[in-house]
Amino acid sequence: MLKRKIVFLVGPTGIGKSKVAITLAKKINAEIISCDSMQVYRRMNIITSKVGLAERKEVKHHLLGIIDPTKEYNVASYRKASLAICNRLFKKGKIPLFVGGTGLYYSIIVDGLFPEVPEDKLIRAKLGKLLKLKGNAYLYKRLSQVDTVAAKRIHFNDSRRIIRALEVYLKTGKPISELQSGRVGLGKDYEVKVFGLNSDRQFLYDKIDQRVGQMFNLGLINEVRRLLACKLSRTAACAIGIQELDGYFKNQYSLDEAKRIMQRNSRHYAKRQLTWFRKDKRVKWINIKKTEVFNETAKRINKFL
RNA sequence: GCCGAGAUAGCUCAGUGGUAGAGCGCGGCCCUGAAAAGGCCGGCGUGGGGGGUCCGAUUCCCUCUCUCGGCA
């Protein structure tokens, strides 16, 4: 039996994934599933460069603006929601086209998520206290005692991961590294195709700088002001632009400075995204040399499908 | 034209008679329930050009070029 096809389009922020995706989706009878940890939030449109309503009419987009920015969202919610959409699309005879730059979300879909061990606020609070009291060396030592494999992989300064690993151990009695090895990916049941957009670094950075500048023209300041008026969730508050503009609102620096920091942080983010996707050998890279070549790029991708 | 200050990393600048650092920037990497987050690693350099003193000059001396102040 022929395996059903799932297509992914990944790459750094600002490279032009969304536009290419729309063109491609029309060609291959697909609907788009966003693979972006920030675009799931409502009222965060300019700051996340969400595609406009007109474009969403051309091709159906899923998981854009589905949750209030005061609410938490995470890989598990994302996995559940997106796989459900996948199944619905198959029933309609459509190809799911995942588009986005959140490496972890991508990986959670393609390679699977280890069995349910949700965040436990109580345990985390306790571990957080221990961290403050006794330092990361202490927590790291405790982790090494129960899970050598995980300890080897986690740096002793990476307290967030140390805490998570200990949390999983305390809740299940099993080392996180053991649970992690039990992941089941999509490759078994589906034909997975992954495409990555990239360009030379300077070109990408110029586009990112421009895009951030553009956000200000579109009304970023007001959007963020409105967002800051409510208590943003831990996750939503992490979007690039929130902290940066908050500092400006609090008169810590000028608007130009806020913009500069936003551009820099976006560049750093893009770099991390590239590191993430580059190591994934399933990615078929498409190099972008000029702006506004969505059609051509979509055609090139289509050839490989 | 004269006087003064300076010329060192991509940028802003430290410092030293034994071939150099810091911050920012930049590059590479890790990542499994916060991921636009979090963590790790890396100086990436014709010390403005030329000459001199010295065992040895980025450092001291001379000279040229350039930049910035001030006076004309």
CSV table of C-alpha atoms (C1' of nucleotides) in Angstrom, one decimal:
chain,number,residue,atom,x,y,z
A,1,MET,CA,0.0,0.0,0.0
A,2,LEU,CA,1.2,3.4,-0.9
A,3,LYS,CA,2.2,5.5,2.1
A,4,ARG,CA,0.4,8.8,2.6
A,5,LYS,CA,2.6,11.9,2.1
A,6,ILE,CA,3.3,14.6,4.6
A,7,VAL,CA,5.4,17.6,3.6
A,8,PHE,CA,7.4,19.9,5.8
A,9,LEU,CA,8.7,23.3,4.9
A,10,VAL,CA,11.2,24.6,7.4
A,11,GLY,CA,13.9,27.2,7.6
A,12,PRO,CA,15.0,30.3,9.5
A,13,THR,CA,12.7,33.2,10.3
A,14,GLY,CA,12.2,35.7,7.5
A,15,ILE,CA,13.4,33.5,4.6
A,16,GLY,CA,9.9,33.5,3.0
A,17,LYS,CA,8.5,30.1,4.0
A,18,SER,CA,4.9,31.3,4.3
A,19,LYS,CA,4.7,32.7,0.8
A,20,VAL,CA,6.3,29.7,-0.8
A,21,ALA,CA,4.0,27.5,1.2
A,22,ILE,CA,0.9,29.1,-0.2
A,23,THR,CA,2.0,28.7,-3.8
A,24,LEU,CA,3.1,25.1,-3.2
A,25,ALA,CA,-0.1,24.2,-1.4
A,26,LYS,CA,-2.2,25.3,-4.4
A,27,LYS,CA,0.0,23.2,-6.7
A,28,ILE,CA,-0.2,20.0,-4.7
A,29,ASN,CA,-3.7,20.2,-3.2
A,30,ALA,CA,-2.5,20.7,0.4
A,31,GLU,CA,-3.6,22.6,3.4
A,32,ILE,CA,-1.1,24.4,5.6
A,33,ILE,CA,-0.4,23.4,9.2
A,34,SER,CA,1.6,26.0,11.0
A,35,CYS,CA,4.7,24.7,12.8
A,36,ASP,CA,5.4,27.8,14.9
A,37,SER,CA,5.3,28.1,18.7
A,38,MET,CA,4.3,31.8,18.6
A,39,GLN,CA,1.9,32.0,15.8
A,40,VAL,CA,-0.5,29.8,17.7
A,41,TYR,CA,-1.3,32.9,19.7
A,42,ARG,CA,-4.1,35.3,19.0
A,43,ARG,CA,-3.5,39.0,18.9
A,44,MET,CA,0.1,38.4,18.1
A,45,ASN,CA,-0.1,39.1,14.4
A,46,ILE,CA,2.5,41.7,13.5
A,47,ILE,CA,5.0,40.5,16.0
A,48,THR,CA,5.0,36.9,14.6
A,49,SER,CA,4.6,38.0,11.0
A,50,LYS,CA,1.5,35.8,10.6
A,51,VAL,CA,0.1,35.6,7.1
A,52,GLY,CA,-2.8,37.8,6.4
A,53,LEU,CA,-6.5,36.8,6.1
A,54,ALA,CA,-6.6,37.3,2.4
A,55,GLU,CA,-3.8,34.6,2.0
A,56,ARG,CA,-5.6,32.4,4.4
A,57,LYS,CA,-8.6,32.5,2.1
A,58,GLU,CA,-6.5,31.2,-0.7
A,59,VAL,CA,-5.2,28.2,1.2
A,60,LYS,CA,-6.6,27.0,4.5
A,61,HIS,CA,-4.2,27.5,7.4
A,62,HIS,CA,-4.3,25.6,10.6
A,63,LEU,CA,-3.1,26.4,14.1
A,64,LEU,CA,-2.7,30.1,13.5
A,65,GLY,CA,-4.1,32.2,16.4
A,66,ILE,CA,-5.9,29.5,18.1
A,67,ILE,CA,-5.1,30.4,21.7
A,68,ASP,CA,-5.1,33.4,23.9
A,69,PRO,CA,-1.6,34.8,24.8
A,70,THR,CA,-2.4,34.5,28.4
A,71,LYS,CA,-2.5,30.7,28.1
A,72,GLU,CA,0.4,28.3,28.1
A,73,TYR,CA,1.0,26.2,25.0
A,74,ASN,CA,3.6,23.5,24.6
A,75,VAL,CA,4.9,20.6,22.4
A,76,ALA,CA,2.3,18.2,23.7
A,77,SER,CA,-0.6,20.4,22.9
A,78,TYR,CA,0.9,21.1,19.5
A,79,ARG,CA,1.5,17.5,18.7
A,80,LYS,CA,-2.1,16.5,19.6
A,81,ALA,CA,-3.7,19.3,17.7
A,82,SER,CA,-1.6,19.0,14.6
A,83,LEU,CA,-1.8,15.2,14.2
A,84,ALA,CA,-5.6,15.5,14.6
A,85,ILE,CA,-5.7,17.9,11.7
A,86,CYS,CA,-3.4,15.7,9.7
A,87,ASN,CA,-5.9,12.9,9.9
A,88,ARG,CA,-8.8,15.1,8.9
A,89,LEU,CA,-6.9,16.3,5.9
A,90,PHE,CA,-6.2,12.7,4.8
A,91,LYS,CA,-9.9,12.0,5.0
A,92,LYS,CA,-10.5,14.9,2.7
A,93,GLY,CA,-7.8,13.7,0.3
A,94,LYS,CA,-5.5,16.6,1.1
A,95,ILE,CA,-1.8,16.7,1.8
A,96,PRO,CA,-0.7,18.1,5.1
A,97,LEU,CA,1.9,20.8,4.6
A,98,PHE,CA,3.7,21.7,7.8
A,99,VAL,CA,5.3,25.1,7.6
A,100,GLY,CA,7.3,26.8,10.3
A,101,GLY,CA,10.6,27.3,12.0
A,102,THR,CA,10.1,25.8,15.5
A,103,GLY,CA,12.6,23.0,15.4
A,104,LEU,CA,11.3,21.2,18.5
A,105,TYR,CA,7.7,21.2,17.2
A,106,TYR,CA,8.9,19.8,13.9
A,107,SER,CA,10.9,17.1,15.7
A,108,ILE,CA,8.0,16.2,18.0
A,109,ILE,CA,5.9,15.5,14.9
A,110,VAL,CA,8.4,13.7,12.8
A,111,ASP,CA,10.3,11.8,15.5
A,112,GLY,CA,7.6,11.5,18.1
A,113,LEU,CA,7.2,12.5,21.8
A,114,PHE,CA,8.1,10.2,24.6
A,115,PRO,CA,5.1,8.9,26.8
A,116,GLU,CA,3.2,11.5,28.7
A,117,VAL,CA,5.0,13.1,31.5
A,118,PRO,CA,3.5,16.6,31.7
A,119,GLU,CA,5.0,19.4,33.7
A,120,ASP,CA,4.4,19.2,37.4
A,121,LYS,CA,4.4,22.7,38.8
A,122,LEU,CA,4.8,21.5,42.4
A,123,ILE,CA,7.9,19.3,41.7
A,124,ARG,CA,9.4,22.1,39.6
A,125,ALA,CA,8.9,24.6,42.3
A,126,LYS,CA,10.7,22.4,44.7
A,127,LEU,CA,13.5,21.7,42.4
A,128,GLY,CA,13.7,25.4,41.6
A,129,LYS,CA,14.1,26.1,45.3
A,130,LEU,CA,16.8,23.5,45.6
A,131,LEU,CA,18.6,25.1,42.7
A,132,LYS,CA,18.5,28.5,44.4
A,133,LEU,CA,19.6,27.1,47.7
A,134,LYS,CA,22.3,24.6,46.7
A,135,GLY,CA,23.2,25.6,43.2
A,136,ASN,CA,23.2,23.8,39.9
A,137,ALA,CA,26.2,21.6,40.8
A,138,TYR,CA,24.0,20.0,43.4
A,139,LEU,CA,21.1,19.3,41.1
A,140,TYR,CA,23.4,18.1,38.4
A,141,LYS,CA,25.0,15.7,40.8
A,142,ARG,CA,21.6,14.3,41.8
A,143,LEU,CA,20.8,13.8,38.1
A,144,SER,CA,24.0,12.0,37.5
A,145,GLN,CA,23.1,9.6,40.2
A,146,VAL,CA,19.8,8.6,38.8
A,147,ASP,CA,20.4,9.0,35.0
A,148,THR,CA,24.0,8.9,33.8
A,149,VAL,CA,23.0,9.0,30.2
A,150,ALA,CA,21.0,12.2,30.5
A,151,ALA,CA,23.6,13.8,32.7
A,152,LYS,CA,26.2,13.2,30.1
A,153,ARG,CA,24.1,15.0,27.5
A,154,ILE,CA,23.0,17.9,29.6
A,155,HIS,CA,25.5,20.6,30.6
A,156,PHE,CA,25.6,21.4,34.3
A,157,ASN,CA,24.7,25.0,33.7
A,158,ASP,CA,21.5,24.0,31.7
A,159,SER,CA,19.4,24.1,34.8
A,160,ARG,CA,16.1,24.0,32.9
A,161,ARG,CA,16.9,20.7,31.4
A,162,ILE,CA,18.3,19.3,34.6
A,163,ILE,CA,15.1,20.2,36.4
A,164,ARG,CA,13.0,18.6,33.6
A,165,ALA,CA,15.0,15.4,33.7
A,166,LEU,CA,14.7,15.2,37.5
A,167,GLU,CA,11.0,16.0,37.3
A,168,VAL,CA,10.5,13.1,35.0
A,169,TYR,CA,12.5,10.8,37.2
A,170,LEU,CA,10.6,11.8,40.3
A,171,LYS,CA,7.3,11.3,38.7
A,172,THR,CA,7.9,8.0,36.9
A,173,GLY,CA,10.8,6.5,38.7
A,174,LYS,CA,12.4,6.1,35.3
A,175,PRO,CA,15.3,8.0,33.8
A,176,ILE,CA,14.3,10.5,31.2
A,177,SER,CA,16.9,9.1,28.8
A,178,GLU,CA,15.2,5.7,28.9
A,179,LEU,CA,11.8,7.2,28.1
A,180,GLN,CA,13.2,9.3,25.4
A,181,SER,CA,14.5,6.3,23.5
A,182,GLY,CA,10.9,5.1,23.2
A,183,ARG,CA,9.8,7.7,20.6
A,184,VAL,CA,7.9,6.7,17.6
A,185,GLY,CA,8.2,8.9,14.5
A,186,LEU,CA,6.0,9.3,11.4
A,187,GLY,CA,8.5,7.7,9.0
A,188,LYS,CA,7.0,4.2,9.6
A,189,ASP,CA,3.5,5.0,8.4
A,190,TYR,CA,4.0,8.0,6.2
A,191,GLU,CA,6.1,9.2,3.4
A,192,VAL,CA,7.8,12.2,5.0
A,193,LYS,CA,9.3,14.9,2.8
A,194,VAL,CA,11.2,17.8,4.4
A,195,PHE,CA,12.3,20.9,2.6
A,196,GLY,CA,14.4,23.7,4.0
A,197,LEU,CA,14.8,27.2,2.7
A,198,ASN,CA,18.1,28.9,3.2
A,199,SER,CA,20.2,31.6,1.6
A,200,ASP,CA,23.6,33.1,2.2
A,201,ARG,CA,23.9,34.6,5.6
A,202,GLN,CA,24.1,38.2,4.7
A,203,PHE,CA,21.0,38.0,2.5
A,204,LEU,CA,19.1,36.4,5.3
A,205,TYR,CA,20.2,38.9,7.9
A,206,ASP,CA,19.3,41.8,5.6
A,207,LYS,CA,15.8,40.3,5.2
A,208,ILE,CA,15.4,39.9,8.9
A,209,ASP,CA,16.5,43.4,9.6
A,210,GLN,CA,14.0,44.7,7.0
A,211,ARG,CA,11.2,42.6,8.3
A,212,VAL,CA,11.7,43.9,11.9
A,213,GLY,CA,11.7,47.4,10.5
A,214,GLN,CA,8.5,46.6,8.6
A,215,MET,CA,6.8,45.4,11.8
A,216,PHE,CA,7.2,48.9,13.2
A,217,ASN,CA,5.5,50.4,10.2
A,218,LEU,CA,2.6,48.0,10.5
A,219,GLY,CA,1.9,49.0,14.1
A,220,LEU,CA,4.0,46.7,16.2
A,221,ILE,CA,4.2,49.2,19.0
A,222,ASN,CA,0.5,49.3,19.6
A,223,GLU,CA,0.1,45.6,19.2
A,224,VAL,CA,2.7,45.0,21.9
A,225,ARG,CA,1.3,47.7,24.1
A,226,ARG,CA,-2.0,45.9,24.1
A,227,LEU,CA,-0.4,42.6,24.7
A,228,LEU,CA,1.6,43.9,27.7
A,229,ALA,CA,-1.7,45.2,29.2
A,230,CYS,CA,-2.6,41.7,30.1
A,231,LYS,CA,-0.6,39.0,31.9
A,232,LEU,CA,1.1,37.1,29.1
A,233,SER,CA,1.8,33.4,29.5
A,234,ARG,CA,5.4,32.4,30.1
A,235,THR,CA,5.6,31.1,26.5
A,236,ALA,CA,3.9,34.1,24.8
A,237,ALA,CA,6.1,36.5,26.7
A,238,CYS,CA,9.1,35.0,25.0
A,239,ALA,CA,8.2,36.2,21.5
A,240,ILE,CA,11.0,38.5,20.2
A,241,GLY,CA,9.7,42.0,20.5
A,242,ILE,CA,7.9,41.7,23.8
A,243,GLN,CA,10.8,42.2,26.2
A,244,GLU,CA,12.6,44.5,23.8
A,245,LEU,CA,9.6,46.9,23.6
A,246,ASP,CA,8.8,46.6,27.2
A,247,GLY,CA,12.3,48.1,28.0
A,248,TYR,CA,11.5,51.0,25.7
A,249,PHE,CA,8.1,51.5,27.3
A,250,LYS,CA,9.8,51.6,30.7
A,251,ASN,CA,12.2,54.3,29.3
A,252,GLN,CA,15.3,52.1,29.7
A,253,TYR,CA,16.4,52.9,26.1
A,254,SER,CA,15.3,54.6,22.9
A,255,LEU,CA,13.0,53.1,20.3
A,256,ASP,CA,15.9,52.8,17.9
A,257,GLU,CA,17.7,50.8,20.5
A,258,ALA,CA,14.6,48.5,21.0
A,259,LYS,CA,14.6,47.9,17.2
A,260,ARG,CA,18.3,47.2,17.1
A,261,ILE,CA,18.0,44.6,19.9
A,262,MET,CA,15.0,43.0,18.2
A,263,GLN,CA,16.9,42.7,14.9
A,264,ARG,CA,19.9,41.2,16.7
A,265,ASN,CA,17.8,38.8,18.7
A,266,SER,CA,16.0,37.7,15.5
A,267,ARG,CA,19.3,37.1,13.8
A,268,HIS,CA,20.5,35.0,16.7
A,269,TYR,CA,17.3,33.1,16.6
A,270,ALA,CA,17.6,32.4,12.9
A,271,LYS,CA,21.2,31.1,13.5
A,272,ARG,CA,19.9,28.7,16.1
A,273,GLN,CA,17.2,27.5,13.8
A,274,LEU,CA,19.7,26.8,11.1
A,275,THR,CA,21.9,24.8,13.5
A,276,TRP,CA,18.8,22.7,14.4
A,277,PHE,CA,17.7,21.9,10.9
A,278,ARG,CA,21.2,21.5,9.4
A,279,LYS,CA,21.9,18.5,11.5
A,280,ASP,CA,18.7,16.8,10.2
A,281,LYS,CA,19.8,14.9,7.2
A,282,ARG,CA,16.2,14.5,5.9
A,283,VAL,CA,16.1,18.1,5.0
A,284,LYS,CA,16.4,18.8,1.3
A,285,TRP,CA,17.7,22.3,1.1
A,286,ILE,CA,16.6,24.9,-1.4
A,287,ASN,CA,18.7,28.0,-1.7
A,288,ILE,CA,17.1,31.3,-2.1
A,289,LYS,CA,19.1,34.0,-4.0
A,290,LYS,CA,16.6,36.7,-4.6
A,291,THR,CA,13.4,38.0,-2.9
A,292,GLU,CA,10.0,37.4,-4.5
A,293,VAL,CA,10.8,34.1,-6.1
A,294,PHE,CA,8.0,32.2,-4.4
A,295,ASN,CA,6.7,30.7,-7.6
A,296,GLU,CA,10.0,29.4,-8.8
A,297,THR,CA,10.9,28.0,-5.4
A,298,ALA,CA,7.5,26.2,-5.0
A,299,LYS,CA,8.1,24.7,-8.5
A,300,ARG,CA,11.5,23.5,-7.5
A,301,ILE,CA,10.1,21.9,-4.4
A,302,ASN,CA,7.3,20.3,-6.3
A,303,LYS,CA,9.8,18.5,-8.6
A,304,PHE,CA,11.1,16.6,-5.6
A,305,LEU,CA,7.6,15.4,-4.5
B,1,G,C1',49.8,76.4,7.3
B,2,C,C1',50.6,75.9,12.8
B,3,C,C1',49.6,73.5,17.6
B,4,G,C1',47.5,69.3,20.1
B,5,A,C1',45.2,64.2,20.3
B,6,G,C1',44.9,59.8,18.0
B,7,A,C1',45.6,55.5,14.3
B,8,U,C1',45.4,48.0,17.8
B,9,A,C1',39.6,42.6,16.2
B,10,G,C1',33.8,43.9,12.1
B,11,C,C1',32.7,48.3,15.9
B,12,U,C1',33.9,51.1,20.6
B,13,C,C1',38.3,51.0,23.1
B,14,A,C1',42.2,48.7,27.1
B,15,G,C1',47.1,47.3,27.8
B,16,U,C1',52.4,45.7,27.5
B,17,G,C1',60.1,46.2,25.6
B,18,G,C1',59.3,39.3,25.1
B,19,U,C1',54.3,39.0,18.4
B,20,A,C1',47.9,41.3,22.3
B,21,G,C1',43.0,41.6,25.3
B,22,A,C1',37.5,43.5,27.0
B,23,G,C1',32.5,44.7,25.7
B,24,C,C1',29.4,44.6,21.7
B,25,G,C1',29.2,42.2,16.9
B,26,C,C1',30.2,37.6,14.4
B,27,G,C1',30.9,32.1,13.7
B,28,G,C1',30.1,26.9,15.4
B,29,C,C1',27.3,23.6,18.5
B,30,C,C1',23.6,21.2,22.1
B,31,C,C1',18.6,20.6,22.6
B,32,U,C1',12.4,15.6,23.9
B,33,G,C1',6.3,19.1,27.9
B,34,A,C1',8.7,27.4,28.4
B,35,A,C1',11.8,26.1,22.3
B,36,A,C1',11.2,33.2,19.1
B,37,A,C1',13.0,29.7,25.4
B,38,G,C1',17.5,27.6,27.7
B,39,G,C1',22.7,26.1,27.6
B,40,C,C1',28.0,25.4,25.7
B,41,C,C1',32.4,26.5,22.7
B,42,G,C1',35.4,29.9,19.5
B,43,G,C1',39.5,35.9,19.1
B,44,C,C1',37.9,35.9,14.1
B,45,G,C1',44.3,40.5,14.2
B,46,U,C1',49.7,42.6,8.3
B,47,G,C1',48.9,46.4,16.0
B,48,G,C1',48.3,52.9,9.5
B,49,G,C1',53.2,52.9,5.9
B,50,G,C1',58.6,53.3,6.1
B,51,G,C1',63.2,53.7,8.8
B,52,G,C1',66.1,53.6,13.6
B,53,U,C1',67.6,52.0,18.8
B,54,C,C1',67.5,47.0,21.0
B,55,C,C1',69.1,40.1,21.5
B,56,G,C1',63.9,41.4,20.8
B,57,A,C1',59.3,46.8,19.1
B,58,U,C1',52.5,46.8,19.0
B,59,U,C1',55.1,49.3,23.1
B,60,C,C1',60.8,53.8,22.8
B,61,C,C1',62.8,57.5,18.8
B,62,C,C1',62.4,59.8,13.7
B,63,U,C1',59.5,60.4,9.3
B,64,C,C1',55.3,60.0,6.0
B,65,U,C1',50.0,59.3,5.4
B,66,C,C1',45.2,59.8,7.4
B,67,U,C1',41.3,61.2,11.2
B,68,C,C1',39.5,64.4,15.0
B,69,G,C1',39.9,69.0,17.9
B,70,G,C1',41.9,74.2,18.4
B,71,C,C1',44.4,78.5,16.1
B,72,A,C1',44.9,80.9,11.6
